[in-house]
mmCIF file of C-alpha atoms in Angstrom:
data_model
loop_
_atom_site.group_PDB
_atom_site.id
_atom_site.type_symbol
_atom_site.label_atom_id
_atom_site.label_comp_id
_atom_site.label_asym_id
_atom_site.label_seq_id
_atom_site.Cartn_x
_atom_site.Cartn_y
_atom_site.Cartn_z
ATOM 1 C CA UNK A 1 -8.230 -2.790 -30.878
ATOM 2 C CA UNK A 2 -4.552 -4.590 -29.756
ATOM 3 C CA UNK A 3 -1.207 -3.036 -30.598
ATOM 4 C CA UNK A 4 0.347 -6.832 -30.097
ATOM 5 C CA UNK A 5 -2.086 -9.970 -30.900
ATOM 6 C CA UNK A 6 -1.366 -13.951 -31.171
ATOM 7 C CA UNK A 7 -3.546 -16.071 -32.443
ATOM 8 C CA UNK A 8 -2.961 -19.749 -32.363
ATOM 9 C CA UNK A 9 1.024 -19.079 -32.495
ATOM 10 C CA UNK A 10 2.612 -22.486 -32.195
ATOM 11 C CA UNK A 11 6.063 -22.599 -31.659
ATOM 12 C CA UNK A 12 8.095 -25.890 -32.019
ATOM 13 C CA UNK A 13 12.035 -26.589 -31.192
ATOM 14 C CA UNK A 14 11.776 -30.459 -32.737
ATOM 15 C CA UNK A 15 9.398 -33.424 -31.141
ATOM 16 C CA UNK A 16 9.394 -30.263 -28.292
ATOM 17 C CA UNK A 17 6.086 -27.576 -28.583
ATOM 18 C CA UNK A 18 7.193 -24.784 -26.173
ATOM 19 C CA UNK A 19 4.064 -22.838 -26.740
ATOM 20 C CA UNK A 20 0.797 -24.863 -27.904
ATOM 21 C CA UNK A 21 -2.715 -22.017 -29.947
ATOM 22 C CA UNK A 22 -1.312 -19.192 -27.473
ATOM 23 C CA UNK A 23 -3.821 -15.965 -28.012
ATOM 24 C CA UNK A 24 -3.716 -12.983 -26.386
ATOM 25 C CA UNK A 25 -3.051 -9.271 -26.535
ATOM 26 C CA UNK A 26 -1.276 -6.715 -25.624
ATOM 27 C CA UNK A 27 -2.473 -2.881 -26.099
ATOM 28 C CA UNK A 28 -0.780 0.484 -26.587
ATOM 29 C CA UNK A 29 0.181 2.746 -23.484
ATOM 30 C CA UNK A 30 -0.019 0.299 -20.703
ATOM 31 C CA UNK A 31 2.724 -1.877 -18.729
ATOM 32 C CA UNK A 32 2.344 -5.342 -19.539
ATOM 33 C CA UNK A 33 3.645 -8.385 -17.746
ATOM 34 C CA UNK A 34 3.927 -12.724 -17.982
ATOM 35 C CA UNK A 35 4.248 -14.786 -15.614
ATOM 36 C CA UNK A 36 5.126 -18.108 -15.329
ATOM 37 C CA UNK A 37 7.673 -21.364 -14.079
ATOM 38 C CA UNK A 38 10.868 -20.873 -15.243
ATOM 39 C CA UNK A 39 11.319 -23.172 -19.080
ATOM 40 C CA UNK A 40 6.970 -22.200 -19.204
ATOM 41 C CA UNK A 41 8.507 -20.659 -22.788
ATOM 42 C CA UNK A 42 8.503 -16.683 -21.931
ATOM 43 C CA UNK A 43 11.201 -15.800 -23.428
ATOM 44 C CA UNK A 44 10.482 -17.749 -26.948
ATOM 45 C CA UNK A 45 6.719 -15.632 -26.530
ATOM 46 C CA UNK A 46 8.768 -11.712 -26.326
ATOM 47 C CA UNK A 47 11.602 -13.415 -28.710
ATOM 48 C CA UNK A 48 8.282 -13.662 -30.900
ATOM 49 C CA UNK A 49 7.433 -9.768 -29.996
ATOM 50 C CA UNK A 50 10.326 -8.840 -31.010
ATOM 51 C CA UNK A 51 10.922 -10.601 -34.514
ATOM 52 C CA UNK A 52 13.587 -12.535 -33.786
ATOM 53 C CA UNK A 53 11.704 -15.822 -34.080
ATOM 54 C CA UNK A 54 9.028 -16.997 -35.754
ATOM 55 C CA UNK A 55 5.614 -18.714 -35.315
ATOM 56 C CA UNK A 56 5.235 -21.881 -36.747
ATOM 57 C CA UNK A 57 1.822 -21.811 -36.497
ATOM 58 C CA UNK A 58 -0.549 -18.874 -36.283
ATOM 59 C CA UNK A 59 -0.432 -15.520 -36.310
ATOM 60 C CA UNK A 60 0.909 -12.294 -35.080
ATOM 61 C CA UNK A 61 -1.135 -9.104 -35.690
ATOM 62 C CA UNK A 62 0.746 -5.535 -35.738
ATOM 63 C CA UNK A 63 -1.697 -2.958 -35.188
ATOM 64 C CA UNK A 64 -4.317 -5.478 -36.496
ATOM 65 C CA UNK A 65 -2.529 -5.836 -39.772
ATOM 66 C CA UNK A 66 -0.539 -10.106 -40.026
ATOM 67 C CA UNK A 67 2.782 -9.930 -40.402
ATOM 68 C CA UNK A 68 3.098 -12.702 -42.235
ATOM 69 C CA UNK A 69 1.130 -10.949 -44.932
ATOM 70 C CA UNK A 70 3.527 -7.222 -44.901
ATOM 71 C CA UNK A 71 5.813 -6.294 -47.073
ATOM 72 C CA UNK A 72 8.944 -6.888 -45.727
ATOM 73 C CA UNK A 73 9.630 -2.894 -45.465
ATOM 74 C CA UNK A 74 6.829 -2.706 -43.645
ATOM 75 C CA UNK A 75 7.821 -5.895 -41.451
ATOM 76 C CA UNK A 76 10.829 -4.432 -40.828
ATOM 77 C CA UNK A 77 9.528 -0.769 -40.255
ATOM 78 C CA UNK A 78 7.232 -2.131 -37.525
ATOM 79 C CA UNK A 79 9.686 -4.977 -35.807
ATOM 80 C CA UNK A 80 11.217 -0.575 -35.395
ATOM 81 C CA UNK A 81 9.530 0.306 -33.167
ATOM 82 C CA UNK A 82 10.403 -2.321 -30.429
ATOM 83 C CA UNK A 83 13.457 -1.893 -28.534
ATOM 84 C CA UNK A 84 14.653 -4.211 -26.166
ATOM 85 C CA UNK A 85 15.599 -4.137 -23.264
ATOM 86 C CA UNK A 86 18.412 -7.845 -22.340
ATOM 87 C CA UNK A 87 18.658 -9.552 -18.605
ATOM 88 C CA UNK A 88 21.824 -9.035 -17.952
ATOM 89 C CA UNK A 89 21.682 -5.649 -18.856
ATOM 90 C CA UNK A 90 24.115 -7.160 -22.300
ATOM 91 C CA UNK A 91 26.863 -3.141 -21.481
ATOM 92 C CA UNK A 92 30.033 -3.575 -23.809
ATOM 93 C CA UNK A 93 32.748 -2.719 -21.420
ATOM 94 C CA UNK A 94 35.294 -1.472 -22.822
ATOM 95 C CA UNK A 95 32.904 1.136 -24.804
ATOM 96 C CA UNK A 96 31.688 4.247 -22.185
ATOM 97 C CA UNK A 97 27.873 4.343 -21.833
ATOM 98 C CA UNK A 98 27.960 7.335 -24.476
ATOM 99 C CA UNK A 99 28.992 4.522 -26.731
ATOM 100 C CA UNK A 100 26.723 1.740 -25.217
ATOM 101 C CA UNK A 101 24.346 4.034 -25.246
ATOM 102 C CA UNK A 102 24.942 5.116 -29.361
ATOM 103 C CA UNK A 103 25.614 1.555 -30.777
ATOM 104 C CA UNK A 104 21.917 0.985 -31.765
ATOM 105 C CA UNK A 105 21.712 4.627 -33.753
ATOM 106 C CA UNK A 106 25.215 4.037 -34.752
ATOM 107 C CA UNK A 107 24.244 0.076 -36.439
ATOM 108 C CA UNK A 108 20.136 0.856 -37.795
ATOM 109 C CA UNK A 109 20.322 4.123 -38.596
ATOM 110 C CA UNK A 110 21.917 7.413 -41.014
ATOM 111 C CA UNK A 111 22.253 9.527 -38.817
ATOM 112 C CA UNK A 112 25.012 11.966 -38.578
ATOM 113 C CA UNK A 113 27.774 12.144 -35.887
ATOM 114 C CA UNK A 114 26.710 15.761 -34.275
ATOM 115 C CA UNK A 115 22.762 14.519 -34.088
ATOM 116 C CA UNK A 116 23.598 11.214 -32.318
ATOM 117 C CA UNK A 117 25.304 13.020 -30.623
ATOM 118 C CA UNK A 118 22.718 15.310 -30.193
ATOM 119 C CA UNK A 119 19.783 11.932 -29.445
ATOM 120 C CA UNK A 120 22.420 10.459 -27.638
ATOM 121 C CA UNK A 121 22.873 13.515 -24.277
ATOM 122 C CA UNK A 122 19.208 14.117 -24.430
ATOM 123 C CA UNK A 123 19.061 10.460 -23.130
ATOM 124 C CA UNK A 124 21.386 10.404 -21.110
ATOM 125 C CA UNK A 125 19.922 13.589 -19.122
ATOM 126 C CA UNK A 126 17.004 12.736 -18.980
ATOM 127 C CA UNK A 127 17.613 9.197 -17.614
ATOM 128 C CA UNK A 128 19.766 10.903 -15.002
ATOM 129 C CA UNK A 129 23.657 9.395 -15.641
ATOM 130 C CA UNK A 130 25.195 13.116 -16.987
ATOM 131 C CA UNK A 131 27.700 12.351 -14.987
ATOM 132 C CA UNK A 132 28.076 9.063 -15.981
ATOM 133 C CA UNK A 133 28.585 10.034 -19.336
ATOM 134 C CA UNK A 134 32.159 8.747 -20.398
ATOM 135 C CA UNK A 135 32.795 6.206 -17.749
ATOM 136 C CA UNK A 136 32.552 2.870 -18.430
ATOM 137 C CA UNK A 137 30.118 -0.023 -16.750
ATOM 138 C CA UNK A 138 32.637 -1.708 -15.048
ATOM 139 C CA UNK A 139 32.993 1.960 -13.352
ATOM 140 C CA UNK A 140 29.051 2.022 -12.243
ATOM 141 C CA UNK A 141 26.465 0.848 -9.623
ATOM 142 C CA UNK A 142 24.369 -1.661 -10.455
ATOM 143 C CA UNK A 143 21.352 0.197 -10.025
ATOM 144 C CA UNK A 144 23.459 2.820 -12.638
ATOM 145 C CA UNK A 145 24.613 0.005 -14.676
ATOM 146 C CA UNK A 146 20.506 -0.907 -15.437
ATOM 147 C CA UNK A 147 19.420 3.230 -16.348
ATOM 148 C CA UNK A 148 22.647 2.684 -19.372
ATOM 149 C CA UNK A 149 21.452 -0.636 -20.535
ATOM 150 C CA UNK A 150 17.649 1.292 -20.054
ATOM 151 C CA UNK A 151 18.310 4.932 -21.976
ATOM 152 C CA UNK A 152 20.348 2.239 -25.161
ATOM 153 C CA UNK A 153 16.768 0.442 -25.183
ATOM 154 C CA UNK A 154 14.367 3.946 -25.392
ATOM 155 C CA UNK A 155 17.759 5.897 -27.425
ATOM 156 C CA UNK A 156 15.373 5.666 -31.251
ATOM 157 C CA UNK A 157 12.454 6.833 -29.053
ATOM 158 C CA UNK A 158 10.946 3.052 -29.381
ATOM 159 C CA UNK A 159 6.922 2.324 -29.035
ATOM 160 C CA UNK A 160 6.940 -0.402 -27.352
ATOM 161 C CA UNK A 161 9.882 -2.180 -25.421
ATOM 162 C CA UNK A 162 10.332 -5.194 -24.072
ATOM 163 C CA UNK A 163 12.242 -6.374 -20.197
ATOM 164 C CA UNK A 164 13.625 -10.179 -20.475
ATOM 165 C CA UNK A 165 13.741 -10.781 -16.187
ATOM 166 C CA UNK A 166 15.525 -7.735 -15.733
ATOM 167 C CA UNK A 167 15.126 -8.246 -11.585
ATOM 168 C CA UNK A 168 17.009 -11.190 -11.863
ATOM 169 C CA UNK A 169 19.462 -11.786 -10.099
ATOM 170 C CA UNK A 170 18.547 -8.730 -7.606
ATOM 171 C CA UNK A 171 18.072 -8.918 -3.692
ATOM 172 C CA UNK A 172 14.709 -6.963 -2.806
ATOM 173 C CA UNK A 173 15.064 -3.747 -1.999
ATOM 174 C CA UNK A 174 16.177 -3.461 -5.404
ATOM 175 C CA UNK A 175 14.197 -5.502 -6.977
ATOM 176 C CA UNK A 176 11.688 -2.904 -6.563
ATOM 177 C CA UNK A 177 14.298 -0.178 -7.036
ATOM 178 C CA UNK A 178 14.793 -1.894 -10.777
ATOM 179 C CA UNK A 179 10.626 -2.412 -10.882
ATOM 180 C CA UNK A 180 10.078 1.644 -9.846
ATOM 181 C CA UNK A 181 12.511 3.089 -12.895
ATOM 182 C CA UNK A 182 10.396 1.282 -15.477
ATOM 183 C CA UNK A 183 7.321 2.461 -13.880
ATOM 184 C CA UNK A 184 8.711 6.194 -14.153
ATOM 185 C CA UNK A 185 10.091 6.067 -17.536
ATOM 186 C CA UNK A 186 7.230 4.155 -19.476
ATOM 187 C CA UNK A 187 5.004 6.960 -17.649
ATOM 188 C CA UNK A 188 7.900 9.858 -18.971
ATOM 189 C CA UNK A 189 8.435 8.625 -22.186
ATOM 190 C CA UNK A 190 5.365 7.080 -23.267
ATOM 191 C CA UNK A 191 5.904 3.717 -25.095
ATOM 192 C CA UNK A 192 4.344 -0.035 -24.289
ATOM 193 C CA UNK A 193 5.944 -1.665 -22.284
ATOM 194 C CA UNK A 194 6.550 -6.312 -21.991
ATOM 195 C CA UNK A 195 7.711 -7.763 -19.058
ATOM 196 C CA UNK A 196 8.406 -11.067 -18.432
ATOM 197 C CA UNK A 197 8.873 -11.626 -15.114
ATOM 198 C CA UNK A 198 9.313 -13.659 -11.451
ATOM 199 C CA UNK A 199 8.614 -11.688 -9.505
ATOM 200 C CA UNK A 200 4.844 -11.412 -7.872
ATOM 201 C CA UNK A 201 3.934 -9.458 -6.066
ATOM 202 C CA UNK A 202 6.458 -7.199 -6.555
ATOM 203 C CA UNK A 203 5.833 -6.977 -10.803
ATOM 204 C CA UNK A 204 1.817 -6.249 -9.746
ATOM 205 C CA UNK A 205 2.339 -2.610 -8.556
ATOM 206 C CA UNK A 206 3.456 -1.010 -12.045
ATOM 207 C CA UNK A 207 1.557 -3.697 -13.995
ATOM 208 C CA UNK A 208 -1.490 -2.998 -15.729
ATOM 209 C CA UNK A 209 -2.160 -6.208 -17.033
ATOM 210 C CA UNK A 210 -1.381 -9.681 -16.636
ATOM 211 C CA UNK A 211 -0.689 -12.721 -18.664
ATOM 212 C CA UNK A 212 -0.405 -15.745 -16.930
ATOM 213 C CA UNK A 213 1.503 -18.782 -19.398
ATOM 214 C CA UNK A 214 0.688 -22.477 -18.776
ATOM 215 C CA UNK A 215 1.025 -25.364 -19.937
ATOM 216 C CA UNK A 216 2.255 -24.049 -23.505
ATOM 217 C CA UNK A 217 -0.855 -21.525 -23.084
ATOM 218 C CA UNK A 218 -2.298 -18.446 -21.965
ATOM 219 C CA UNK A 219 -4.297 -19.480 -19.461
ATOM 220 C CA UNK A 220 -5.401 -16.299 -18.241
ATOM 221 C CA UNK A 221 -4.848 -12.330 -19.487
ATOM 222 C CA UNK A 222 -6.371 -9.391 -17.135
ATOM 223 C CA UNK A 223 -5.739 -6.899 -14.452
ATOM 224 C CA UNK A 224 -3.438 -8.293 -11.461
ATOM 225 C CA UNK A 225 -7.083 -8.142 -9.253
ATOM 226 C CA UNK A 226 -8.229 -10.457 -10.899
ATOM 227 C CA UNK A 227 -6.012 -12.801 -10.615
ATOM 228 C CA UNK A 228 -6.301 -12.780 -6.875
ATOM 229 C CA UNK A 229 -9.869 -14.641 -8.226
ATOM 230 C CA UNK A 230 -9.100 -16.360 -11.214
ATOM 231 C CA UNK A 231 -9.813 -20.673 -9.910
ATOM 232 C CA UNK A 232 -6.983 -22.358 -12.117
ATOM 233 C CA UNK A 233 -4.372 -24.772 -11.984
ATOM 234 C CA UNK A 234 -2.475 -22.189 -12.780
ATOM 235 C CA UNK A 235 -3.186 -20.602 -9.296
ATOM 236 C CA UNK A 236 -2.110 -23.623 -6.854
ATOM 237 C CA UNK A 237 0.716 -24.429 -9.042
ATOM 238 C CA UNK A 238 2.946 -21.592 -10.401
ATOM 239 C CA UNK A 239 1.524 -19.139 -8.222
ATOM 240 C CA UNK A 240 2.333 -20.238 -4.851
ATOM 241 C CA UNK A 241 6.418 -21.499 -6.048
ATOM 242 C CA UNK A 242 6.661 -18.648 -6.688
ATOM 243 C CA UNK A 243 6.378 -16.502 -4.292
ATOM 244 C CA UNK A 244 8.248 -16.845 -1.149
ATOM 245 C CA UNK A 245 6.312 -16.635 2.201
ATOM 246 C CA UNK A 246 7.739 -13.564 4.285
ATOM 247 C CA UNK A 247 11.268 -13.127 1.536
ATOM 248 C CA UNK A 248 10.283 -9.713 -0.280
ATOM 249 C CA UNK A 249 10.076 -7.348 2.463
ATOM 250 C CA UNK A 250 10.633 -8.577 6.022
ATOM 251 C CA UNK A 251 7.502 -9.284 7.567
ATOM 252 C CA UNK A 252 4.837 -9.286 4.695
ATOM 253 C CA UNK A 253 3.010 -11.245 2.675
ATOM 254 C CA UNK A 254 2.410 -10.832 -0.495
ATOM 255 C CA UNK A 255 -1.565 -9.240 -1.091
ATOM 256 C CA UNK A 256 -2.566 -12.982 -2.261
ATOM 257 C CA UNK A 257 -1.476 -14.272 0.578
ATOM 258 C CA UNK A 258 -2.762 -11.652 3.022
ATOM 259 C CA UNK A 259 -6.079 -11.772 1.793
ATOM 260 C CA UNK A 260 -5.850 -15.628 1.735
ATOM 261 C CA UNK A 261 -5.780 -15.919 5.340
ATOM 262 C CA UNK A 262 -8.309 -13.179 5.734
ATOM 263 C CA UNK A 263 -10.463 -15.087 4.698
ATOM 264 C CA UNK A 264 -8.965 -18.077 7.497
ATOM 265 C CA UNK A 265 -9.445 -15.474 9.942
ATOM 266 C CA UNK A 266 -13.122 -15.064 9.361
ATOM 267 C CA UNK A 267 -14.115 -18.762 8.972
ATOM 268 C CA UNK A 268 -12.578 -19.352 12.257
ATOM 269 C CA UNK A 269 -14.383 -15.854 14.450
ATOM 270 C CA UNK A 270 -16.803 -17.312 16.634
ATOM 271 C CA UNK A 271 -19.457 -14.265 17.028
ATOM 272 C CA UNK A 272 -18.886 -11.256 16.698
ATOM 273 C CA UNK A 273 -15.452 -10.465 17.580
ATOM 274 C CA UNK A 274 -14.175 -8.305 15.725
ATOM 275 C CA UNK A 275 -11.013 -7.035 13.738
ATOM 276 C CA UNK A 276 -8.173 -3.975 13.324
ATOM 277 C CA UNK A 277 -5.971 -2.329 10.556
ATOM 278 C CA UNK A 278 -3.393 -0.700 10.897
ATOM 279 C CA UNK A 279 -2.493 1.470 7.580
ATOM 280 C CA UNK A 280 1.118 2.802 7.507
ATOM 281 C CA UNK A 281 1.566 4.796 4.858
ATOM 282 C CA UNK A 282 5.558 5.959 3.255
ATOM 283 C CA UNK A 283 4.597 10.437 2.537
ATOM 284 C CA UNK A 284 7.677 12.495 1.406
ATOM 285 C CA UNK A 285 8.869 8.608 -1.175
ATOM 286 C CA UNK A 286 9.204 10.765 -4.972
ATOM 287 C CA UNK A 287 11.877 13.500 -3.178
ATOM 288 C CA UNK A 288 13.440 10.630 -2.157
ATOM 289 C CA UNK A 289 13.704 8.716 -5.662
ATOM 290 C CA UNK A 290 14.184 12.497 -7.431
ATOM 291 C CA UNK A 291 17.239 13.098 -4.650
ATOM 292 C CA UNK A 292 18.263 10.780 -3.583
ATOM 293 C CA UNK A 293 17.807 7.423 -6.989
ATOM 294 C CA UNK A 294 15.038 4.466 -6.361
ATOM 295 C CA UNK A 295 17.060 1.926 -4.110
ATOM 296 C CA UNK A 296 16.498 4.529 -1.280
ATOM 297 C CA UNK A 297 13.537 5.008 -1.380
ATOM 298 C CA UNK A 298 13.230 1.028 -1.326
ATOM 299 C CA UNK A 299 15.030 0.579 1.828
ATOM 300 C CA UNK A 300 12.711 2.998 4.164
ATOM 301 C CA UNK A 301 9.858 1.125 2.370
ATOM 302 C CA UNK A 302 11.739 -1.845 3.468
ATOM 303 C CA UNK A 303 13.023 -1.196 6.540
ATOM 304 C CA UNK A 304 9.650 0.414 7.420
ATOM 305 C CA UNK A 305 8.460 -3.138 6.680
ATOM 306 C CA UNK A 306 11.062 -4.611 9.812
ATOM 307 C CA UNK A 307 9.526 -2.052 12.209
ATOM 308 C CA UNK A 308 6.097 -3.063 11.385
ATOM 309 C CA UNK A 309 6.788 -6.748 11.227
ATOM 310 C CA UNK A 310 8.979 -6.592 14.940
ATOM 311 C CA UNK A 311 5.863 -5.061 16.600
ATOM 312 C CA UNK A 312 3.023 -6.125 14.963
ATOM 313 C CA UNK A 313 4.128 -8.881 14.015
ATOM 314 C CA UNK A 314 4.943 -10.782 17.408
ATOM 315 C CA UNK A 315 1.172 -9.768 18.329
ATOM 316 C CA UNK A 316 -0.446 -12.360 15.665
ATOM 317 C CA UNK A 317 -0.407 -9.088 13.604
ATOM 318 C CA UNK A 318 0.428 -10.373 9.526
ATOM 319 C CA UNK A 319 0.837 -7.594 7.326
ATOM 320 C CA UNK A 320 1.363 -6.718 3.268
ATOM 321 C CA UNK A 321 3.170 -4.201 0.959
ATOM 322 C CA UNK A 322 -0.458 -2.803 -0.593
ATOM 323 C CA UNK A 323 1.505 -0.084 -2.501
ATOM 324 C CA UNK A 324 4.866 0.735 -3.496
ATOM 325 C CA UNK A 325 4.802 3.640 -0.285
ATOM 326 C CA UNK A 326 2.059 2.037 1.673
ATOM 327 C CA UNK A 327 1.883 -1.644 3.732
ATOM 328 C CA UNK A 328 -1.893 -2.881 6.086
ATOM 329 C CA UNK A 329 -1.148 -4.379 8.627
ATOM 330 C CA UNK A 330 -4.469 -6.888 10.082
ATOM 331 C CA UNK A 331 -4.662 -7.581 13.846
ATOM 332 C CA UNK A 332 -6.828 -10.367 14.014
ATOM 333 C CA UNK A 333 -9.113 -10.598 17.829
ATOM 334 C CA UNK A 334 -7.818 -7.049 18.137
ATOM 335 C CA UNK A 335 -10.436 -4.091 19.124
ATOM 336 C CA UNK A 336 -8.695 0.136 18.804
ATOM 337 C CA UNK A 337 -7.181 0.360 21.868
ATOM 338 C CA UNK A 338 -5.776 -2.865 21.726
ATOM 339 C CA UNK A 339 -3.988 -1.861 18.236
ATOM 340 C CA UNK A 340 -3.674 2.166 19.583
ATOM 341 C CA UNK A 341 -1.795 -0.010 22.858
ATOM 342 C CA UNK A 342 0.692 -0.981 19.786
ATOM 343 C CA UNK A 343 1.101 1.546 17.782
ATOM 344 C CA UNK A 344 2.610 3.953 20.168
ATOM 345 C CA UNK A 345 5.328 1.120 21.207
ATOM 346 C CA UNK A 346 5.960 1.647 18.003
ATOM 347 C CA UNK A 347 6.127 5.056 17.552
ATOM 348 C CA UNK A 348 8.346 5.636 20.603
ATOM 349 C CA UNK A 349 11.146 2.214 19.374
ATOM 350 C CA UNK A 350 10.465 5.735 15.091
ATOM 351 C CA UNK A 351 11.655 8.132 18.143
ATOM 352 C CA UNK A 352 14.164 7.246 19.964
ATOM 353 C CA UNK A 353 16.032 5.088 16.671
ATOM 354 C CA UNK A 354 14.335 3.919 13.824
ATOM 355 C CA UNK A 355 13.898 6.895 12.170
ATOM 356 C CA UNK A 356 17.316 7.587 12.331
ATOM 357 C CA UNK A 357 18.098 3.235 11.573
ATOM 358 C CA UNK A 358 15.628 3.694 8.378
ATOM 359 C CA UNK A 359 17.261 6.981 7.399
ATOM 360 C CA UNK A 360 21.040 5.180 7.684
ATOM 361 C CA UNK A 361 19.745 2.526 5.375
ATOM 362 C CA UNK A 362 17.835 5.155 2.522
ATOM 363 C CA UNK A 363 22.126 7.220 2.149
ATOM 364 C CA UNK A 364 23.158 2.838 2.694
ATOM 365 C CA UNK A 365 21.574 1.947 -0.846
ATOM 366 C CA UNK A 366 22.007 5.028 -1.740
ATOM 367 C CA UNK A 367 25.658 5.895 -1.485
ATOM 368 C CA UNK A 368 24.660 9.433 -1.364
ATOM 369 C CA UNK A 369 25.067 11.600 1.510
ATOM 370 C CA UNK A 370 21.887 13.744 0.580
ATOM 371 C CA UNK A 371 19.277 14.889 3.498
ATOM 372 C CA UNK A 372 15.289 14.454 2.759
ATOM 373 C CA UNK A 373 12.571 15.178 4.488
ATOM 374 C CA UNK A 374 9.865 12.538 5.047
ATOM 375 C CA UNK A 375 7.030 11.185 7.295
ATOM 376 C CA UNK A 376 5.473 8.011 8.410
ATOM 377 C CA UNK A 377 2.407 8.395 8.736
ATOM 378 C CA UNK A 378 -0.402 5.931 10.281
ATOM 379 C CA UNK A 379 -4.547 5.289 11.079
ATOM 380 C CA UNK A 380 -6.572 2.294 12.513
ATOM 381 C CA UNK A 381 -9.691 1.243 11.602
ATOM 382 C CA UNK A 382 -11.389 -0.767 12.882
ATOM 383 C CA UNK A 383 -13.721 -4.647 11.850
ATOM 384 C CA UNK A 384 -16.093 -7.161 11.542
ATOM 385 C CA UNK A 385 -16.750 -10.004 9.476
ATOM 386 C CA UNK A 386 -19.383 -8.273 8.014
ATOM 387 C CA UNK A 387 -17.224 -5.678 7.092
ATOM 388 C CA UNK A 388 -15.575 -4.873 3.142
ATOM 389 C CA UNK A 389 -12.626 -4.717 4.067
ATOM 390 C CA UNK A 390 -11.752 -1.918 1.404
ATOM 391 C CA UNK A 391 -14.065 0.266 3.277
ATOM 392 C CA UNK A 392 -12.019 -1.148 6.747
ATOM 393 C CA UNK A 393 -8.581 0.402 4.820
ATOM 394 C CA UNK A 394 -10.330 3.583 3.785
ATOM 395 C CA UNK A 395 -11.139 3.799 7.239
ATOM 396 C CA UNK A 396 -7.812 3.235 8.192
ATOM 397 C CA UNK A 397 -6.918 6.182 6.201
ATOM 398 C CA UNK A 398 -8.934 8.868 6.923
ATOM 399 C CA UNK A 399 -7.942 8.370 10.273
ATOM 400 C CA UNK A 400 -3.669 8.799 9.309
ATOM 401 C CA UNK A 401 -1.722 10.808 11.192
ATOM 402 C CA UNK A 402 1.757 11.276 11.416
ATOM 403 C CA UNK A 403 4.202 8.573 13.789
ATOM 404 C CA UNK A 404 7.860 10.069 12.836
ATOM 405 C CA UNK A 405 9.610 12.112 10.556
ATOM 406 C CA UNK A 406 12.779 12.598 9.063
ATOM 407 C CA UNK A 407 13.395 16.613 9.317
ATOM 408 C CA UNK A 408 16.918 17.912 7.488
ATOM 409 C CA UNK A 409 19.891 18.157 8.810
ATOM 410 C CA UNK A 410 20.157 15.294 11.051
ATOM 411 C CA UNK A 411 20.135 15.746 14.670
ATOM 412 C CA UNK A 412 22.758 13.305 16.044
#
């Protein structure tokens, strides 16, 4: 049974129809992302879930029960299980971190001050904000402000947390750091997450399920992988307009664009010309997150992408970020020997300055002097036109060896 379900939901504002016969399902324990062009009704849809808006037609179900058939107290109970993280954090500048987080408990519960204190301090500790508990938002970094907003959304122990464009206005490194934060805390606290986002393909890395809103309707529901195969004008008019070629990480394509380029290369081939795949993995990403934060971990992946494109992009290679800590590069019309030769040049670059520069990026984005051991691995595999690309990737992973390592203390 879906946790939340829309059946034929329509919403109008005057003569303008924003949602038209919308049907969707959101399942418990998952991260569901709603995508679509600006102005397509994503935020309106989100406000229906939290009860800020009511449909003009159709029915919204919570745990299989129609909200419009519930008693007022039952609706209030259902809505109390849902929390909302606002687009721009919506922190009160005149209130401390503690008071901002405590606000929902002060306003919506009859808890004693001592119990509120205990619950707020528990969330502060769990979201790694202990040193900032009695500071003001203006004294915090953007990343810490996001954590405060999330701690406030979690302080009431919600079953569902709604995120309205959580990465708007952030640079590529910070965007991925925020999404990683959402994914980690969703696993830690086991809430159901619903995001509205423009960040394709980055948001796909954390999403179990995608809802595509197009022309006032939900035209697709499924996994990110299934969306790649979805044959609909949505893919051309929406995804292509949202994806920005080689923008999210320097030189890296989205997974969809990567597959399109791969298929295009296959069509152009004559005979049995081979290609090579190189899979790069950042080993130690979890330690980076734990000791230096999400921004630092994403900065390392960002810098790694720059070095990969520097060496392989200039010779016709194209790359995508397959996982949050994994990059795959395709070299059309190449064999193992040619790919290995270019890889050796990259390794020499790493040993000379690359690893140190990547580390400096991590420090710059964390503001910390901590040192964390991490390594970069690479493996090569050769494929033929008839080869399944996933099998070639697995072969490349099985061949991975360490090509660079950052060890503490840093050697000047």
